[in-house]
mmCIF file of C-alpha atoms and ligand atoms in Angstrom:
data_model
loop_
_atom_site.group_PDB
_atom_site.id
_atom_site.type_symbol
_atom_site.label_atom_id
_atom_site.label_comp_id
_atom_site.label_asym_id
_atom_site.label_seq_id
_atom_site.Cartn_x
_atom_site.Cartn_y
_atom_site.Cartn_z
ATOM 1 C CA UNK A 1 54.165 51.701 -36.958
ATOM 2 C CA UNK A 2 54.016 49.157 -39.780
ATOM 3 C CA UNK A 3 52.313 47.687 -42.430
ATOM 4 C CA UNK A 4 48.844 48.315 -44.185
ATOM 5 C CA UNK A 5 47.423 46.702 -46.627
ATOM 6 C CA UNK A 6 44.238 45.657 -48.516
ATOM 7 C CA UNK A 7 43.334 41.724 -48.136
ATOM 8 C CA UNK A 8 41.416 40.191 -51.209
ATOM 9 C CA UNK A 9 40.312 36.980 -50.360
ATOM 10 C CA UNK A 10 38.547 33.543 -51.162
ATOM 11 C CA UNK A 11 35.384 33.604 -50.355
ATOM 12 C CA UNK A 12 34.789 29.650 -49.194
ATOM 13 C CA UNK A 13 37.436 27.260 -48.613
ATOM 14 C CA UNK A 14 39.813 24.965 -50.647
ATOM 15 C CA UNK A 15 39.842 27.172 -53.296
ATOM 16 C CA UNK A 16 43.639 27.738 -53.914
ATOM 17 C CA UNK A 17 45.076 31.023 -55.469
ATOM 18 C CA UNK A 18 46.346 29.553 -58.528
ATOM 19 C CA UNK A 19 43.194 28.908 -60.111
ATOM 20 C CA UNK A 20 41.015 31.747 -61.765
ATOM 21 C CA UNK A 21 38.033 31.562 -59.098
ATOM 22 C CA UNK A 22 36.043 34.627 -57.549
ATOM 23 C CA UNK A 23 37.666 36.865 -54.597
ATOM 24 C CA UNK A 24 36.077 39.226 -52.011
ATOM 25 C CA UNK A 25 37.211 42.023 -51.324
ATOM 26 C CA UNK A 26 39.276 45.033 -51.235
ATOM 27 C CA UNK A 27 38.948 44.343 -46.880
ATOM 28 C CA UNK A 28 41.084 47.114 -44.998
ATOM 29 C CA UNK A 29 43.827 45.146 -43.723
ATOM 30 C CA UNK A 30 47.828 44.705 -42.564
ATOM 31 C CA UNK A 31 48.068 43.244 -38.890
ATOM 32 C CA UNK A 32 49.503 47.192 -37.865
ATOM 33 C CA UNK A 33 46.320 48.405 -39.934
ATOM 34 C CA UNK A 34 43.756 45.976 -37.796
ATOM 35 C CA UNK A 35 45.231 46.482 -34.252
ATOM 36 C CA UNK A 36 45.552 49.956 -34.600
ATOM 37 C CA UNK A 37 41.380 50.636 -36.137
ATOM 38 C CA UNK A 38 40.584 48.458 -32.893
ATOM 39 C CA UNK A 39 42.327 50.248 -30.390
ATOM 40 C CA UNK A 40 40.320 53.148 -31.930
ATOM 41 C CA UNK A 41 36.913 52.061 -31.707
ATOM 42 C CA UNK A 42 37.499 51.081 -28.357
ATOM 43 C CA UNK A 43 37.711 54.622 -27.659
ATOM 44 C CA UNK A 44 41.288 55.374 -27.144
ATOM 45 C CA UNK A 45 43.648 57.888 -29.413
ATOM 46 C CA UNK A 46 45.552 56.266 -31.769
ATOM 47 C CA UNK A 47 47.427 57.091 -35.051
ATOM 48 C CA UNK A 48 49.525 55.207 -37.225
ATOM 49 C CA UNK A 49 52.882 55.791 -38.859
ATOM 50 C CA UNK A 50 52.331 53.953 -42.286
ATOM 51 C CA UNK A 51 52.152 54.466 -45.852
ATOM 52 C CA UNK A 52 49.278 53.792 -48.877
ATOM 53 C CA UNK A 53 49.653 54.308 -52.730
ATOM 54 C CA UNK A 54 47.568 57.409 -54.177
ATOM 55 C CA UNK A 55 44.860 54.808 -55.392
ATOM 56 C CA UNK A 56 41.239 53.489 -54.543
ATOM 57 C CA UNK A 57 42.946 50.526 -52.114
ATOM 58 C CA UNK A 58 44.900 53.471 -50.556
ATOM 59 C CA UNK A 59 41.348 55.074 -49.796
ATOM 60 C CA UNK A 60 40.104 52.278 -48.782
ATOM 61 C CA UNK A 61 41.927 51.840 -45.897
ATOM 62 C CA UNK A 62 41.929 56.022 -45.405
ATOM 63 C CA UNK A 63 39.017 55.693 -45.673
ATOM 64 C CA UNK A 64 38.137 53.145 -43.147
ATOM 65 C CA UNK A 65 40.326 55.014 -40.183
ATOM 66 C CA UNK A 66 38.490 58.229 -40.571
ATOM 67 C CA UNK A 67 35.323 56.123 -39.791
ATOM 68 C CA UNK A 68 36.912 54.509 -36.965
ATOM 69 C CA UNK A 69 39.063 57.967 -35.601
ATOM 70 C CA UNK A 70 42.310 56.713 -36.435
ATOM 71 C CA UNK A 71 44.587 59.439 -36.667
ATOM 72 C CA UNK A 72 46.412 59.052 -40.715
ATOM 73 C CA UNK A 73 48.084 62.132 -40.529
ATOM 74 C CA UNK A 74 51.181 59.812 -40.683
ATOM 75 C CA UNK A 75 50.123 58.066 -43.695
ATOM 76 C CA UNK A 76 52.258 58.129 -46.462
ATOM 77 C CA UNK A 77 50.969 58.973 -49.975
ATOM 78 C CA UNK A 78 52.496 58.249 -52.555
ATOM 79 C CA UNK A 79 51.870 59.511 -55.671
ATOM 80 C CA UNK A 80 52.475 56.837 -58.752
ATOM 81 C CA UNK A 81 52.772 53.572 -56.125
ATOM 82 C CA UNK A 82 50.167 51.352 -55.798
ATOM 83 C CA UNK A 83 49.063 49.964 -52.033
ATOM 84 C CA UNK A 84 49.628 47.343 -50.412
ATOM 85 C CA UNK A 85 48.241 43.973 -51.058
ATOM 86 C CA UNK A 86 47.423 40.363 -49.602
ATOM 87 C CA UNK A 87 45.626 37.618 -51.227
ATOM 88 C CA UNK A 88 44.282 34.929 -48.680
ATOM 89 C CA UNK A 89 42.774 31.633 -49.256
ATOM 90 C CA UNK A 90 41.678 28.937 -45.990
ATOM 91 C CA UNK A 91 41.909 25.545 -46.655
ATOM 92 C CA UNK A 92 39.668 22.659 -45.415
ATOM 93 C CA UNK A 93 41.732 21.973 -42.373
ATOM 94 C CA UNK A 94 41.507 25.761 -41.280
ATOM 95 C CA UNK A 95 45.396 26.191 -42.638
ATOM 96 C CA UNK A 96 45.690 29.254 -44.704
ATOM 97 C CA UNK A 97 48.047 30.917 -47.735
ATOM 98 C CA UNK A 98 48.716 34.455 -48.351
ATOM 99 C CA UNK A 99 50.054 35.964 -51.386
ATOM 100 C CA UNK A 100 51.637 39.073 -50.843
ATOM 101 C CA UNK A 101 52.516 42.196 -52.403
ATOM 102 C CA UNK A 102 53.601 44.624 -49.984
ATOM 103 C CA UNK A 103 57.737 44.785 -50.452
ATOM 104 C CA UNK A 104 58.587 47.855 -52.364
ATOM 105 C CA UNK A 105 55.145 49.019 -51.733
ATOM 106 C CA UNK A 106 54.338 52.351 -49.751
ATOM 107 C CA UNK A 107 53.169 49.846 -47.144
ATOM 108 C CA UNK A 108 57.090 49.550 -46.125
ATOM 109 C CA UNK A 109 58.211 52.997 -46.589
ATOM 110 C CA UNK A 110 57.183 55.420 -44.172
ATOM 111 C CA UNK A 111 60.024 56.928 -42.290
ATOM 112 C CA UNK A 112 60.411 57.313 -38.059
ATOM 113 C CA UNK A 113 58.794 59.802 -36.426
ATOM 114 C CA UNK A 114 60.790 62.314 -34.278
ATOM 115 C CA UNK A 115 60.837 61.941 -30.796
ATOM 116 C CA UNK A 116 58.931 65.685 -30.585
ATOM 117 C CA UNK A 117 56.360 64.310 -32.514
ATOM 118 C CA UNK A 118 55.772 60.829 -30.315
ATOM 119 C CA UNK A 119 55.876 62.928 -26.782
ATOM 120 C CA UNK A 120 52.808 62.043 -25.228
ATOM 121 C CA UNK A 121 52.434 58.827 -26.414
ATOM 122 C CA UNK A 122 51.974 56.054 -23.781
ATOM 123 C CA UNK A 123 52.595 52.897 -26.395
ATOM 124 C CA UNK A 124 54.157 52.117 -29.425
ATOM 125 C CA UNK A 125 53.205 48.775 -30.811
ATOM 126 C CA UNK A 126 54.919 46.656 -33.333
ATOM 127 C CA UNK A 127 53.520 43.853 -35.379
ATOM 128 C CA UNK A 128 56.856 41.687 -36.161
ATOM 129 C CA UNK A 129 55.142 40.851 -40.213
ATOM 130 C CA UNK A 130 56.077 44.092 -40.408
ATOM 131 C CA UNK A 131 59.648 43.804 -40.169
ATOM 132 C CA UNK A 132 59.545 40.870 -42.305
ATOM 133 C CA UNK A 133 59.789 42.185 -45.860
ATOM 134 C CA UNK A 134 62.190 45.136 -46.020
ATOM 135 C CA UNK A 135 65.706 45.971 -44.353
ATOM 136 C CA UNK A 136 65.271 49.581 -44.789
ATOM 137 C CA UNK A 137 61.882 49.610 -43.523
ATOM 138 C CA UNK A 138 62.804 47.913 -40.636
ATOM 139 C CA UNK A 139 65.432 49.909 -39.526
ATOM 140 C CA UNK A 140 62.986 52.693 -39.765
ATOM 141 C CA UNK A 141 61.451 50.920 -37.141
ATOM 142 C CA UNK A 142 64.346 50.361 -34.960
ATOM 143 C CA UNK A 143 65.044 54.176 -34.907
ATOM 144 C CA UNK A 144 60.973 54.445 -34.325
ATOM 145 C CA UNK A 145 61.434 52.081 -31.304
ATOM 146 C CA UNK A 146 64.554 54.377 -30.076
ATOM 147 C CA UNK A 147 62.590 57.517 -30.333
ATOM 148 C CA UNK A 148 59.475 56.311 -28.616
ATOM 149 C CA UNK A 149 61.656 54.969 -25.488
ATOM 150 C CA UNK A 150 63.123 57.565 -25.050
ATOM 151 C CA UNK A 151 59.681 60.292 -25.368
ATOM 152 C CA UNK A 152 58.806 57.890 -22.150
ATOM 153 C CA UNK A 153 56.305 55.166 -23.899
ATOM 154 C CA UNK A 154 56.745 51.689 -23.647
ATOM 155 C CA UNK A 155 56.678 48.999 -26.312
ATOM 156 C CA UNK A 156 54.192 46.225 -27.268
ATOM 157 C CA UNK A 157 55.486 43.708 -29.506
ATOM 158 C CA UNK A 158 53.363 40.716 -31.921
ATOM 159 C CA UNK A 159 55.420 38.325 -32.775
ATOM 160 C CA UNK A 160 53.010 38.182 -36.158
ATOM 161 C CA UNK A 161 55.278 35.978 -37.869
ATOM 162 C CA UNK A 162 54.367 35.371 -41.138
ATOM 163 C CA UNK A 163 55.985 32.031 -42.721
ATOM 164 C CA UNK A 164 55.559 33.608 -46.582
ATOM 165 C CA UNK A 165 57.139 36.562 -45.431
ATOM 166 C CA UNK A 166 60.784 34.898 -43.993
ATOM 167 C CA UNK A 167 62.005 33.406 -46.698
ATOM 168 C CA UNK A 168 63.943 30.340 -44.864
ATOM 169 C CA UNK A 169 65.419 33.488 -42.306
ATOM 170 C CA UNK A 170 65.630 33.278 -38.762
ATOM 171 C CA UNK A 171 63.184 34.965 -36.518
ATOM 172 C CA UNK A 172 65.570 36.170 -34.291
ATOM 173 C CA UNK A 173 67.743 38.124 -36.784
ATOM 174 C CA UNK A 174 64.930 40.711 -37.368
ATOM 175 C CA UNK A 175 63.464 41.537 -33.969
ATOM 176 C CA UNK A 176 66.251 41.735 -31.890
ATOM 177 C CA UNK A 177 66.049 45.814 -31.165
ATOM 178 C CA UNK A 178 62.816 45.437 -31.116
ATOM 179 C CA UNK A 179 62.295 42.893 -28.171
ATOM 180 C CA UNK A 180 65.134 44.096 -26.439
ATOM 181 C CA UNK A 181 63.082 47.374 -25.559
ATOM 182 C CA UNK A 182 59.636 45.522 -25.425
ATOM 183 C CA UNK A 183 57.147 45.394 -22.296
ATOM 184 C CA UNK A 184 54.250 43.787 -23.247
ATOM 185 C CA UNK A 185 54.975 40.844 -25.537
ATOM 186 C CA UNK A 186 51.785 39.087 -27.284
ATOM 187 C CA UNK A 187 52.553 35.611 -28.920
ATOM 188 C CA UNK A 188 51.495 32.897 -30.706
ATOM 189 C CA UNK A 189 52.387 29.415 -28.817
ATOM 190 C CA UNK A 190 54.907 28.749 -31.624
ATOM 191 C CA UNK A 191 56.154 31.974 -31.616
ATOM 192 C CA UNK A 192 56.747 32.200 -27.971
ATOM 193 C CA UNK A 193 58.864 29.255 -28.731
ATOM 194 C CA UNK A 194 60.522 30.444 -31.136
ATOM 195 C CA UNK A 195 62.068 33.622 -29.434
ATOM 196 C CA UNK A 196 62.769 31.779 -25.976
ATOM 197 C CA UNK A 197 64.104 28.763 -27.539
ATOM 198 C CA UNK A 198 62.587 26.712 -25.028
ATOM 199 C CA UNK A 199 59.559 24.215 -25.878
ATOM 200 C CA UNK A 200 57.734 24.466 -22.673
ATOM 201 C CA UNK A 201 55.603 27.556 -22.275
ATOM 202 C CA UNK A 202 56.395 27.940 -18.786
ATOM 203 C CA UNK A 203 59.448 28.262 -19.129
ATOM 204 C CA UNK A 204 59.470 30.027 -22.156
ATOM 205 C CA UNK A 205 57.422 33.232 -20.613
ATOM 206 C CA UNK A 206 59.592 32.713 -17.522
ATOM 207 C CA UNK A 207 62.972 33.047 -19.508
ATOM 208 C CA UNK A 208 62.093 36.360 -21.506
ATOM 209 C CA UNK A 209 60.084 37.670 -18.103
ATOM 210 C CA UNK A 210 63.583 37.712 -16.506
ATOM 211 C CA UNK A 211 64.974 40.272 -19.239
ATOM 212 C CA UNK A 212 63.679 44.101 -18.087
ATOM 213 C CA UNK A 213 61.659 45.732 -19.374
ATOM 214 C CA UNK A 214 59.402 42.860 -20.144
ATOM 215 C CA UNK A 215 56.384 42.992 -17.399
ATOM 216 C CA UNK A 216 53.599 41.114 -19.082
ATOM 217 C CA UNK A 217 53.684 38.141 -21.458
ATOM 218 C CA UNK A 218 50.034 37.405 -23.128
ATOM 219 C CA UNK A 219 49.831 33.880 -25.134
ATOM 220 C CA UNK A 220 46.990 33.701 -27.718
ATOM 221 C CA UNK A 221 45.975 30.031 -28.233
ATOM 222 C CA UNK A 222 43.432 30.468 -30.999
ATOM 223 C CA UNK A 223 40.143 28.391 -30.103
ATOM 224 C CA UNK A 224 41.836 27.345 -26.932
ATOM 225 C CA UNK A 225 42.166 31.127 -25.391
ATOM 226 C CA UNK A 226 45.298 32.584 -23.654
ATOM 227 C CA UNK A 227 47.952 32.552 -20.763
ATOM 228 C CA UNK A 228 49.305 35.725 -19.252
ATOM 229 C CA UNK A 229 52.279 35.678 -17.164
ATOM 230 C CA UNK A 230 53.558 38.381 -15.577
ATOM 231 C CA UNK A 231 55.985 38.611 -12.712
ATOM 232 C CA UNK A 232 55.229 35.890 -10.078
ATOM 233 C CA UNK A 233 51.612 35.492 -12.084
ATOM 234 C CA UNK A 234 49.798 33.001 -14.303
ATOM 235 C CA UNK A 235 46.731 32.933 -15.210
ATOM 236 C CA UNK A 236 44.470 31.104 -18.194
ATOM 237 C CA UNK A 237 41.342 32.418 -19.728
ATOM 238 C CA UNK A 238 39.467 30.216 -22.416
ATOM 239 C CA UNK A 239 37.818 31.400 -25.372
ATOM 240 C CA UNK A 240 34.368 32.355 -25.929
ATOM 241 C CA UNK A 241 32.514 30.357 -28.107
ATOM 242 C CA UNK A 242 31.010 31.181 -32.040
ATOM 243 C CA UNK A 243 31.028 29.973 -35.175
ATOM 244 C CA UNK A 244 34.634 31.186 -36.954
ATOM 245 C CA UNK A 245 33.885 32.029 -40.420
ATOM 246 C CA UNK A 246 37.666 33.861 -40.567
ATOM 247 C CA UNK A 247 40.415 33.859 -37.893
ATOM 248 C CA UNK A 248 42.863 36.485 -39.523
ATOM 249 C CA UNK A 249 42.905 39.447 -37.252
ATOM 250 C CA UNK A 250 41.756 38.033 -34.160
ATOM 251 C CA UNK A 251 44.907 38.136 -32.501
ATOM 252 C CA UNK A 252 45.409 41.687 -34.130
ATOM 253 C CA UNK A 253 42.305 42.577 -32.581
ATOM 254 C CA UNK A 254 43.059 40.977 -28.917
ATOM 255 C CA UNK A 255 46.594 42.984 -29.006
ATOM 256 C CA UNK A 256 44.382 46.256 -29.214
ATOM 257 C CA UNK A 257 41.971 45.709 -26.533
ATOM 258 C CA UNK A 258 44.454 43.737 -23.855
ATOM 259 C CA UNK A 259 46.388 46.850 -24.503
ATOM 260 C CA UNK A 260 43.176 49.428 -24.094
ATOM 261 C CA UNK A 261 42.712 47.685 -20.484
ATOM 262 C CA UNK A 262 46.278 48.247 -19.779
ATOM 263 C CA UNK A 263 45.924 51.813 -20.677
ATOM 264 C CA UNK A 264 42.916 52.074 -18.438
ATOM 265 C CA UNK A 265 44.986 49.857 -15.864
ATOM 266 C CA UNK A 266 42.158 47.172 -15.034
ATOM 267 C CA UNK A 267 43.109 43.975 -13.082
ATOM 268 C CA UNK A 268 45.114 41.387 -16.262
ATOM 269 C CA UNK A 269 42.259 38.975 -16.155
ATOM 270 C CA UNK A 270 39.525 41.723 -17.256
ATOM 271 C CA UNK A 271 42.352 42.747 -20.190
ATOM 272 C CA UNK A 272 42.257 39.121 -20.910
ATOM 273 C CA UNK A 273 39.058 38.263 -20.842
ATOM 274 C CA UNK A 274 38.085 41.068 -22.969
ATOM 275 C CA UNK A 275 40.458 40.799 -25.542
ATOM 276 C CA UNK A 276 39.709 36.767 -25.755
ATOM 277 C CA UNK A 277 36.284 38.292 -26.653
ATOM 278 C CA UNK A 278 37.520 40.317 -28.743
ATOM 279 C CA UNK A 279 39.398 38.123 -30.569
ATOM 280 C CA UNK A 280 36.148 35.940 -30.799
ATOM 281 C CA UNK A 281 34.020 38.396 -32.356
ATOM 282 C CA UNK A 282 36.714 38.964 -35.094
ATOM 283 C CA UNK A 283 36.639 35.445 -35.607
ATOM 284 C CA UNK A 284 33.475 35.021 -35.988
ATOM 285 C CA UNK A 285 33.318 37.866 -38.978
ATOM 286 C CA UNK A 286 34.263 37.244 -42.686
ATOM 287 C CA UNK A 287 37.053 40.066 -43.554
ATOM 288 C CA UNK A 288 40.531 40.959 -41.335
ATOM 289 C CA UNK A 289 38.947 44.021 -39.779
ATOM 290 C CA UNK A 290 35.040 43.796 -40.485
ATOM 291 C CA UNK A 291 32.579 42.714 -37.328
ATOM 292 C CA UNK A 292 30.612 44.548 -34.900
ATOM 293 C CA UNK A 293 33.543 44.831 -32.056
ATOM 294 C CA UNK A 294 32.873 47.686 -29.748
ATOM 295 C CA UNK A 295 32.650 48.099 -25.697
ATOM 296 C CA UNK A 296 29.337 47.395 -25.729
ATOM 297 C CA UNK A 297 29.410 43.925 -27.987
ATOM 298 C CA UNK A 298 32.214 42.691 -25.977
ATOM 299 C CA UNK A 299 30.171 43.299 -22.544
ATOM 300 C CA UNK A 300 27.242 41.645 -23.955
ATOM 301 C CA UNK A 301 29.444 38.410 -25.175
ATOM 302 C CA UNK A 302 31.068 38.413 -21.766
ATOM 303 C CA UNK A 303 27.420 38.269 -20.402
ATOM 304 C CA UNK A 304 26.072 35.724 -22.363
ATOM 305 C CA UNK A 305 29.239 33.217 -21.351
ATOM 306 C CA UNK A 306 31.032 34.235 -18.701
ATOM 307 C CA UNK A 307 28.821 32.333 -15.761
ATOM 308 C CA UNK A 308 29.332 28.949 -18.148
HETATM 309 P P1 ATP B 401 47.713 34.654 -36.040
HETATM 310 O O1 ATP B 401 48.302 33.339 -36.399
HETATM 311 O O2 ATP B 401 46.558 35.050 -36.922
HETATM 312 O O3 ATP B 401 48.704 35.756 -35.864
HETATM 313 P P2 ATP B 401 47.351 34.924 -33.207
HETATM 314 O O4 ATP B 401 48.228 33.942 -32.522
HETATM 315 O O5 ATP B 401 47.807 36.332 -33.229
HETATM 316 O O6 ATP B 401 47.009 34.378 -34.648
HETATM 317 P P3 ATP B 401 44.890 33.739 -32.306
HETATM 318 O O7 ATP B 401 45.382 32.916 -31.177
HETATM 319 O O8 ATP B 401 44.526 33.058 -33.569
HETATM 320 O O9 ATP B 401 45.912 34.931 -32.556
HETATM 321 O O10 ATP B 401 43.619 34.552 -31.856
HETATM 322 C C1 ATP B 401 43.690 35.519 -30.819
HETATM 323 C C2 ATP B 401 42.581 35.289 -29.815
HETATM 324 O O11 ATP B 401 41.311 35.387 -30.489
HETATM 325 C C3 ATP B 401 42.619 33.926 -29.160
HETATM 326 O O12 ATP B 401 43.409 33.948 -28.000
HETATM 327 C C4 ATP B 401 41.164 33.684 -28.850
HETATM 328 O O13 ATP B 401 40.856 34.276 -27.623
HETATM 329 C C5 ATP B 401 40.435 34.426 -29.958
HETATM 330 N N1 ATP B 401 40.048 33.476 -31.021
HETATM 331 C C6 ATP B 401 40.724 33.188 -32.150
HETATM 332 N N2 ATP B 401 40.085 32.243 -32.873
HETATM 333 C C7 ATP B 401 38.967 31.932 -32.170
HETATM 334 C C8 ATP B 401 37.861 31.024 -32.360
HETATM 335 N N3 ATP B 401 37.777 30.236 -33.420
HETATM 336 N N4 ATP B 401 36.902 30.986 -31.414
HETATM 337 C C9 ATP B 401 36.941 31.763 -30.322
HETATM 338 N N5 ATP B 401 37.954 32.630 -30.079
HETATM 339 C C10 ATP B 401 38.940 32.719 -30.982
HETATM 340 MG MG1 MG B 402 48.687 37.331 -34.805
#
């Protein structure tokens, strides 16, 4: 459950947003919108509880998930609202700025399911952006999170946090509920930081493995791969290597498929090591959600580099 959204963006770097200067896009987008497509064309059922305006960027992205097999059945939409939208632009350093247009959108008000429509369901994964822009929305959420616990799923949580989207707030004042009840947790560095209050990473994972249910703690590290903890385990796997043309949605993307291989209950270093490639291959693609990222072009990456 969370946001979707269309992403217009830049289409070479250091070209800021408040000059007129060409864009790309509408790309299907909204970190909810990414990770859930993934976890669908790695094969597994999915749907998403969202909404879209009754517009072309709404089709878009309705578009894009009957493609893909994304259930949208819980899609909002709206008549007389217009969709969701980001604006992105990279810089030379590799920093980037969105511009977004999402609060008061349809993007933020879809409404919890009940807990007869989530039985069955074996995850429920929340993107913390998505809790970012709207206090109605996100208690929406909360009750979502509530409902889903107690149908018997468990919770997967990304951090996602999104500096134009707080405003100055705390972190901690929006998530609580949501961590509280979360089992798979899948942060940034900073962000791990952030909710443990603790600078070393160690210790970090270690301080919010010791609060139940939390079992498994993955730490994306961009370029530099990730660390998964879970109880009494740590282990690092490093990236794979391409060219990054556009690193927004990688870590959307590796949430979906180190999730699939939990669902399919392989050994943490295969979920690791395939959604490090995952997260590669997004990298490598221009666009939030675009890039040939399937089974079979995650095996062959894995062949091509694992042996380094
Ligand atoms: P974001 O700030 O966009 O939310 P994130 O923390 O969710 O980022 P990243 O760490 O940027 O996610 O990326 C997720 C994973 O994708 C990384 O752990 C890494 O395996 C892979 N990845 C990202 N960027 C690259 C890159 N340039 N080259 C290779 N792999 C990459
Ligand atoms: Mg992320």
């Amino acid at each position: 459950m969370g946001e979707l959204l269309v992403e217009v963006m830049r289409p070479r770097r250091g070209m800021s947003l408040s000059q007129p200067d060409e864009f790309l896009g509408p790309f299907p987008s909204g970190a909810t919108g990414i990770f859930i497509d993934m976890v669908a064309r790695l094969g597994h059922s999915a749907a998403i509880v969202s909404g879209v305006g009754d517009d072309d960027f709404g089709k878009c992205l309705l578009e894009r998930f009957e493609r893909d097999g994304v259930d949208a059945s819980r899609v909002l939409v709206v008549p007389n609202k217009a969709t969701g939208v980001a604006f992105v632009t990279y810089f030379e350093d590799g920093s980037r700025r969105f511009l977004y247009h999402w609060d008061h959108t349809p993007a933020v008000m879809a409404k919890a399911p009940t807990v007869a429509d989530v039985r069955g369901a074996r995850f429920l994964h929340i993107m913390g952006c998505a809790l970012m822009p709207n206090r109605d929305f996100r208690a929406e959420v909360f009750k979502a999170v509530g409902r889903f616990v107690r149908a018997g799923a468990k919770v997967s949580f990304d951090p996602n946090v999104r500096a134009e989207l707080l405003s100055g707030r705390s972190v901690s004042s929006f998530i609580g509920p949501v961590l509280k009840s979360c089992s798979v947790l899948l942060p940034g560095e900073r962000e791990l930081q952030l909710l443990s209050g603790l600078e070393d990473i160690d210790a970090a994972a270690k301080r919010l493995l010791a609060r139940p249910p939390m079992e498994t703690i993955a730490v994306k590290r961009g370029s530099r791969g990730c660390t998964v903890y879970s109880q009494g385990s740590k282990l690092h796997v490093p990236s794979y290597q391409v060219r990054e043309i556009d690193p927004t949605g990688a870590g959307d993307c590796f949430d979906a498929c180190f999730l699939c291989g939990l669902l399919e209950a392989l050994p943490l270093e295969e979920c690791a090591r395939n959604a490090t490639a995952a997260g590669a291959l997004n990298a490598a693609a221009f666009g939030p959600m675009e890039g040939d990222i399937s089974r079979q072009s995650i095996r062959v990456l894995r062949e091509q580099q694992d042996r380094r």
